[in-house]
């Protein structure tokens, strides 16, 4: 990960909702059963030409229903400068609903520069991220950030985090 420090990106509460979480199933077979169903549901939404705003909302509902996370943000690049714009926010942890989500610019820049997803299972053990102001203020213990592609370039990303010190993201979540 890059060692340079960047400012943090503050994401307001553009759209906040609480999604119903699917009960976690034991073992990897649970994830193996859930993910194909979600891919099928997203494919159907694409086939039916759902409006983009509704499609993004639907995808985030599906994602946060399968991958437990306290906060999630979907951002798209827009405008001449292709700046990231918040499109969908999900806050599942009731204690966090009245706070703004702060997304580390270091995490976002790493995803954009390397053109790949990032899994930070334990932020406390990551020298690159544990000292970031947004990580400390938001009490983030684990984070994941995944680029969205259009077969040519990154058009956006999905960011998620957890504040629980017990539950960290895993490769299966990524």
GROMACS .gro file of C-alpha atoms in nm:
model
  174
    1UNK     CA    1   0.000   0.000   0.000
    2UNK     CA    2   0.120   0.352  -0.065
    3UNK     CA    3   0.278   0.521   0.232
    4UNK     CA    4   0.174   0.874   0.146
    5UNK     CA    5  -0.098   1.027   0.356
    6UNK     CA    6  -0.397   1.190   0.194
    7UNK     CA    7  -0.693   1.381   0.324
    8UNK     CA    8  -1.001   1.185   0.412
    9UNK     CA    9  -1.316   1.190   0.205
   10UNK     CA   10  -1.625   1.272   0.407
   11UNK     CA   11  -1.943   1.120   0.274
   12UNK     CA   12  -2.266   1.276   0.395
   13UNK     CA   13  -2.579   1.084   0.466
   14UNK     CA   14  -2.719   1.121   0.111
   15UNK     CA   15  -2.937   0.812   0.144
   16UNK     CA   16  -2.954   0.613   0.462
   17UNK     CA   17  -3.150   0.298   0.518
   18UNK     CA   18  -3.132  -0.016   0.716
   19UNK     CA   19  -3.130  -0.332   0.508
   20UNK     CA   20  -3.248  -0.664   0.637
   21UNK     CA   21  -2.945  -0.887   0.689
   22UNK     CA   22  -2.963  -1.246   0.577
   23UNK     CA   23  -2.883  -1.483   0.857
   24UNK     CA   24  -2.524  -1.600   0.820
   25UNK     CA   25  -2.498  -1.962   0.728
   26UNK     CA   26  -2.233  -2.192   0.864
   27UNK     CA   27  -1.925  -2.264   0.656
   28UNK     CA   28  -1.828  -2.163   0.307
   29UNK     CA   29  -2.118  -2.354   0.156
   30UNK     CA   30  -2.355  -2.080   0.279
   31UNK     CA   31  -2.165  -1.813   0.086
   32UNK     CA   32  -2.135  -2.041  -0.214
   33UNK     CA   33  -2.514  -2.076  -0.216
   34UNK     CA   34  -2.594  -1.706  -0.162
   35UNK     CA   35  -2.360  -1.539  -0.413
   36UNK     CA   36  -2.490  -1.713  -0.729
   37UNK     CA   37  -2.844  -1.615  -0.628
   38UNK     CA   38  -2.738  -1.251  -0.593
   39UNK     CA   39  -2.555  -1.253  -0.927
   40UNK     CA   40  -2.869  -1.397  -1.086
   41UNK     CA   41  -3.086  -1.127  -0.925
   42UNK     CA   42  -2.854  -0.846  -1.038
   43UNK     CA   43  -2.846  -0.995  -1.390
   44UNK     CA   44  -3.225  -0.994  -1.399
   45UNK     CA   45  -3.232  -0.629  -1.291
   46UNK     CA   46  -2.992  -0.546  -1.577
   47UNK     CA   47  -3.202  -0.740  -1.827
   48UNK     CA   48  -3.518  -0.556  -1.724
   49UNK     CA   49  -3.339  -0.223  -1.776
   50UNK     CA   50  -3.407  -0.097  -1.428
   51UNK     CA   51  -3.328   0.277  -1.398
   52UNK     CA   52  -2.967   0.327  -1.285
   53UNK     CA   53  -3.059   0.489  -0.951
   54UNK     CA   54  -3.294   0.203  -0.862
   55UNK     CA   55  -3.039  -0.051  -0.985
   56UNK     CA   56  -2.769   0.091  -0.756
   57UNK     CA   57  -3.010   0.089  -0.460
   58UNK     CA   58  -3.109  -0.269  -0.539
   59UNK     CA   59  -2.748  -0.386  -0.570
   60UNK     CA   60  -2.655  -0.226  -0.237
   61UNK     CA   61  -2.956  -0.385  -0.067
   62UNK     CA   62  -2.851  -0.726  -0.200
   63UNK     CA   63  -2.486  -0.674  -0.110
   64UNK     CA   64  -2.547  -0.553   0.244
   65UNK     CA   65  -2.796  -0.834   0.295
   66UNK     CA   66  -2.530  -1.096   0.222
   67UNK     CA   67  -2.206  -0.937   0.344
   68UNK     CA   68  -2.249  -0.811   0.700
   69UNK     CA   69  -2.113  -0.458   0.733
   70UNK     CA   70  -2.189  -0.159   0.950
   71UNK     CA   71  -2.159   0.100   0.672
   72UNK     CA   72  -2.146   0.080   0.294
   73UNK     CA   73  -2.109   0.340   0.020
   74UNK     CA   74  -2.144   0.314  -0.357
   75UNK     CA   75  -1.968   0.595  -0.544
   76UNK     CA   76  -1.948   0.671  -0.917
   77UNK     CA   77  -1.708   0.888  -1.114
   78UNK     CA   78  -1.893   1.183  -1.266
   79UNK     CA   79  -1.828   1.513  -1.440
   80UNK     CA   80  -1.533   1.637  -1.641
   81UNK     CA   81  -1.285   1.558  -1.366
   82UNK     CA   82  -1.442   1.217  -1.302
   83UNK     CA   83  -1.469   1.292  -0.929
   84UNK     CA   84  -1.625   1.026  -0.709
   85UNK     CA   85  -1.984   1.111  -0.618
   86UNK     CA   86  -2.178   0.930  -0.347
   87UNK     CA   87  -2.481   0.755  -0.492
   88UNK     CA   88  -2.595   0.511  -0.223
   89UNK     CA   89  -2.522   0.487   0.149
   90UNK     CA   90  -2.628   0.203   0.376
   91UNK     CA   91  -2.586   0.218   0.752
   92UNK     CA   92  -2.687  -0.105   0.922
   93UNK     CA   93  -2.548  -0.034   1.269
   94UNK     CA   94  -2.812   0.170   1.456
   95UNK     CA   95  -2.544   0.338   1.670
   96UNK     CA   96  -2.385   0.487   1.356
   97UNK     CA   97  -2.695   0.622   1.177
   98UNK     CA   98  -2.658   0.981   1.296
   99UNK     CA   99  -2.293   1.011   1.196
  100UNK     CA  100  -2.139   1.103   0.863
  101UNK     CA  101  -1.942   0.826   0.702
  102UNK     CA  102  -1.577   0.911   0.654
  103UNK     CA  103  -1.406   0.707   0.387
  104UNK     CA  104  -1.028   0.706   0.393
  105UNK     CA  105  -0.886   0.873   0.084
  106UNK     CA  106  -0.583   0.644   0.121
  107UNK     CA  107  -0.803   0.336   0.074
  108UNK     CA  108  -0.981   0.489  -0.225
  109UNK     CA  109  -0.657   0.606  -0.389
  110UNK     CA  110  -0.504   0.262  -0.345
  111UNK     CA  111  -0.801   0.098  -0.518
  112UNK     CA  112  -0.794   0.351  -0.803
  113UNK     CA  113  -0.416   0.343  -0.850
  114UNK     CA  114  -0.380  -0.035  -0.838
  115UNK     CA  115  -0.705  -0.109  -1.021
  116UNK     CA  116  -0.789  -0.378  -0.770
  117UNK     CA  117  -0.996  -0.443  -0.463
  118UNK     CA  118  -0.860  -0.398  -0.111
  119UNK     CA  119  -0.935  -0.610   0.192
  120UNK     CA  120  -0.812  -0.474   0.524
  121UNK     CA  121  -0.912  -0.746   0.763
  122UNK     CA  122  -0.763  -0.583   1.073
  123UNK     CA  123  -0.696  -0.211   1.037
  124UNK     CA  124  -0.525  -0.207   1.377
  125UNK     CA  125  -0.243  -0.419   1.236
  126UNK     CA  126  -0.208  -0.214   0.915
  127UNK     CA  127   0.052   0.064   0.946
  128UNK     CA  128  -0.084   0.231   0.631
  129UNK     CA  129  -0.438   0.272   0.759
  130UNK     CA  130  -0.456   0.261   1.140
  131UNK     CA  131  -0.330   0.619   1.184
  132UNK     CA  132  -0.575   0.776   0.933
  133UNK     CA  133  -0.799   1.037   1.099
  134UNK     CA  134  -1.117   0.897   0.945
  135UNK     CA  135  -1.032   0.544   1.057
  136UNK     CA  136  -0.976   0.659   1.414
  137UNK     CA  137  -1.280   0.891   1.427
  138UNK     CA  138  -1.512   0.635   1.268
  139UNK     CA  139  -1.375   0.353   1.486
  140UNK     CA  140  -1.321   0.130   1.182
  141UNK     CA  141  -1.176  -0.210   1.259
  142UNK     CA  142  -1.205  -0.372   0.916
  143UNK     CA  143  -1.272  -0.240   0.564
  144UNK     CA  144  -1.317  -0.353   0.207
  145UNK     CA  145  -1.319  -0.144  -0.110
  146UNK     CA  146  -1.396  -0.282  -0.456
  147UNK     CA  147  -1.368  -0.101  -0.791
  148UNK     CA  148  -1.659  -0.100  -1.036
  149UNK     CA  149  -1.558  -0.155  -1.400
  150UNK     CA  150  -1.726  -0.091  -1.735
  151UNK     CA  151  -1.482  -0.319  -1.925
  152UNK     CA  152  -1.256  -0.020  -1.998
  153UNK     CA  153  -1.191   0.168  -1.675
  154UNK     CA  154  -1.296   0.209  -1.315
  155UNK     CA  155  -1.627   0.396  -1.308
  156UNK     CA  156  -1.678   0.386  -0.933
  157UNK     CA  157  -1.636   0.178  -0.622
  158UNK     CA  158  -1.813   0.011  -0.335
  159UNK     CA  159  -1.671   0.068   0.013
  160UNK     CA  160  -1.777  -0.114   0.329
  161UNK     CA  161  -1.653  -0.121   0.686
  162UNK     CA  162  -1.711  -0.278   1.024
  163UNK     CA  163  -1.659  -0.123   1.364
  164UNK     CA  164  -1.673  -0.447   1.561
  165UNK     CA  165  -1.338  -0.565   1.687
  166UNK     CA  166  -1.465  -0.923   1.672
  167UNK     CA  167  -1.594  -0.953   1.316
  168UNK     CA  168  -1.343  -0.870   1.043
  169UNK     CA  169  -1.389  -0.895   0.668
  170UNK     CA  170  -1.252  -1.210   0.506
  171UNK     CA  171  -1.152  -1.316   0.156
  172UNK     CA  172  -1.501  -1.468   0.118
  173UNK     CA  173  -1.652  -1.123   0.184
  174UNK     CA  174  -1.425  -0.966  -0.075
   0.00000   0.00000   0.00000
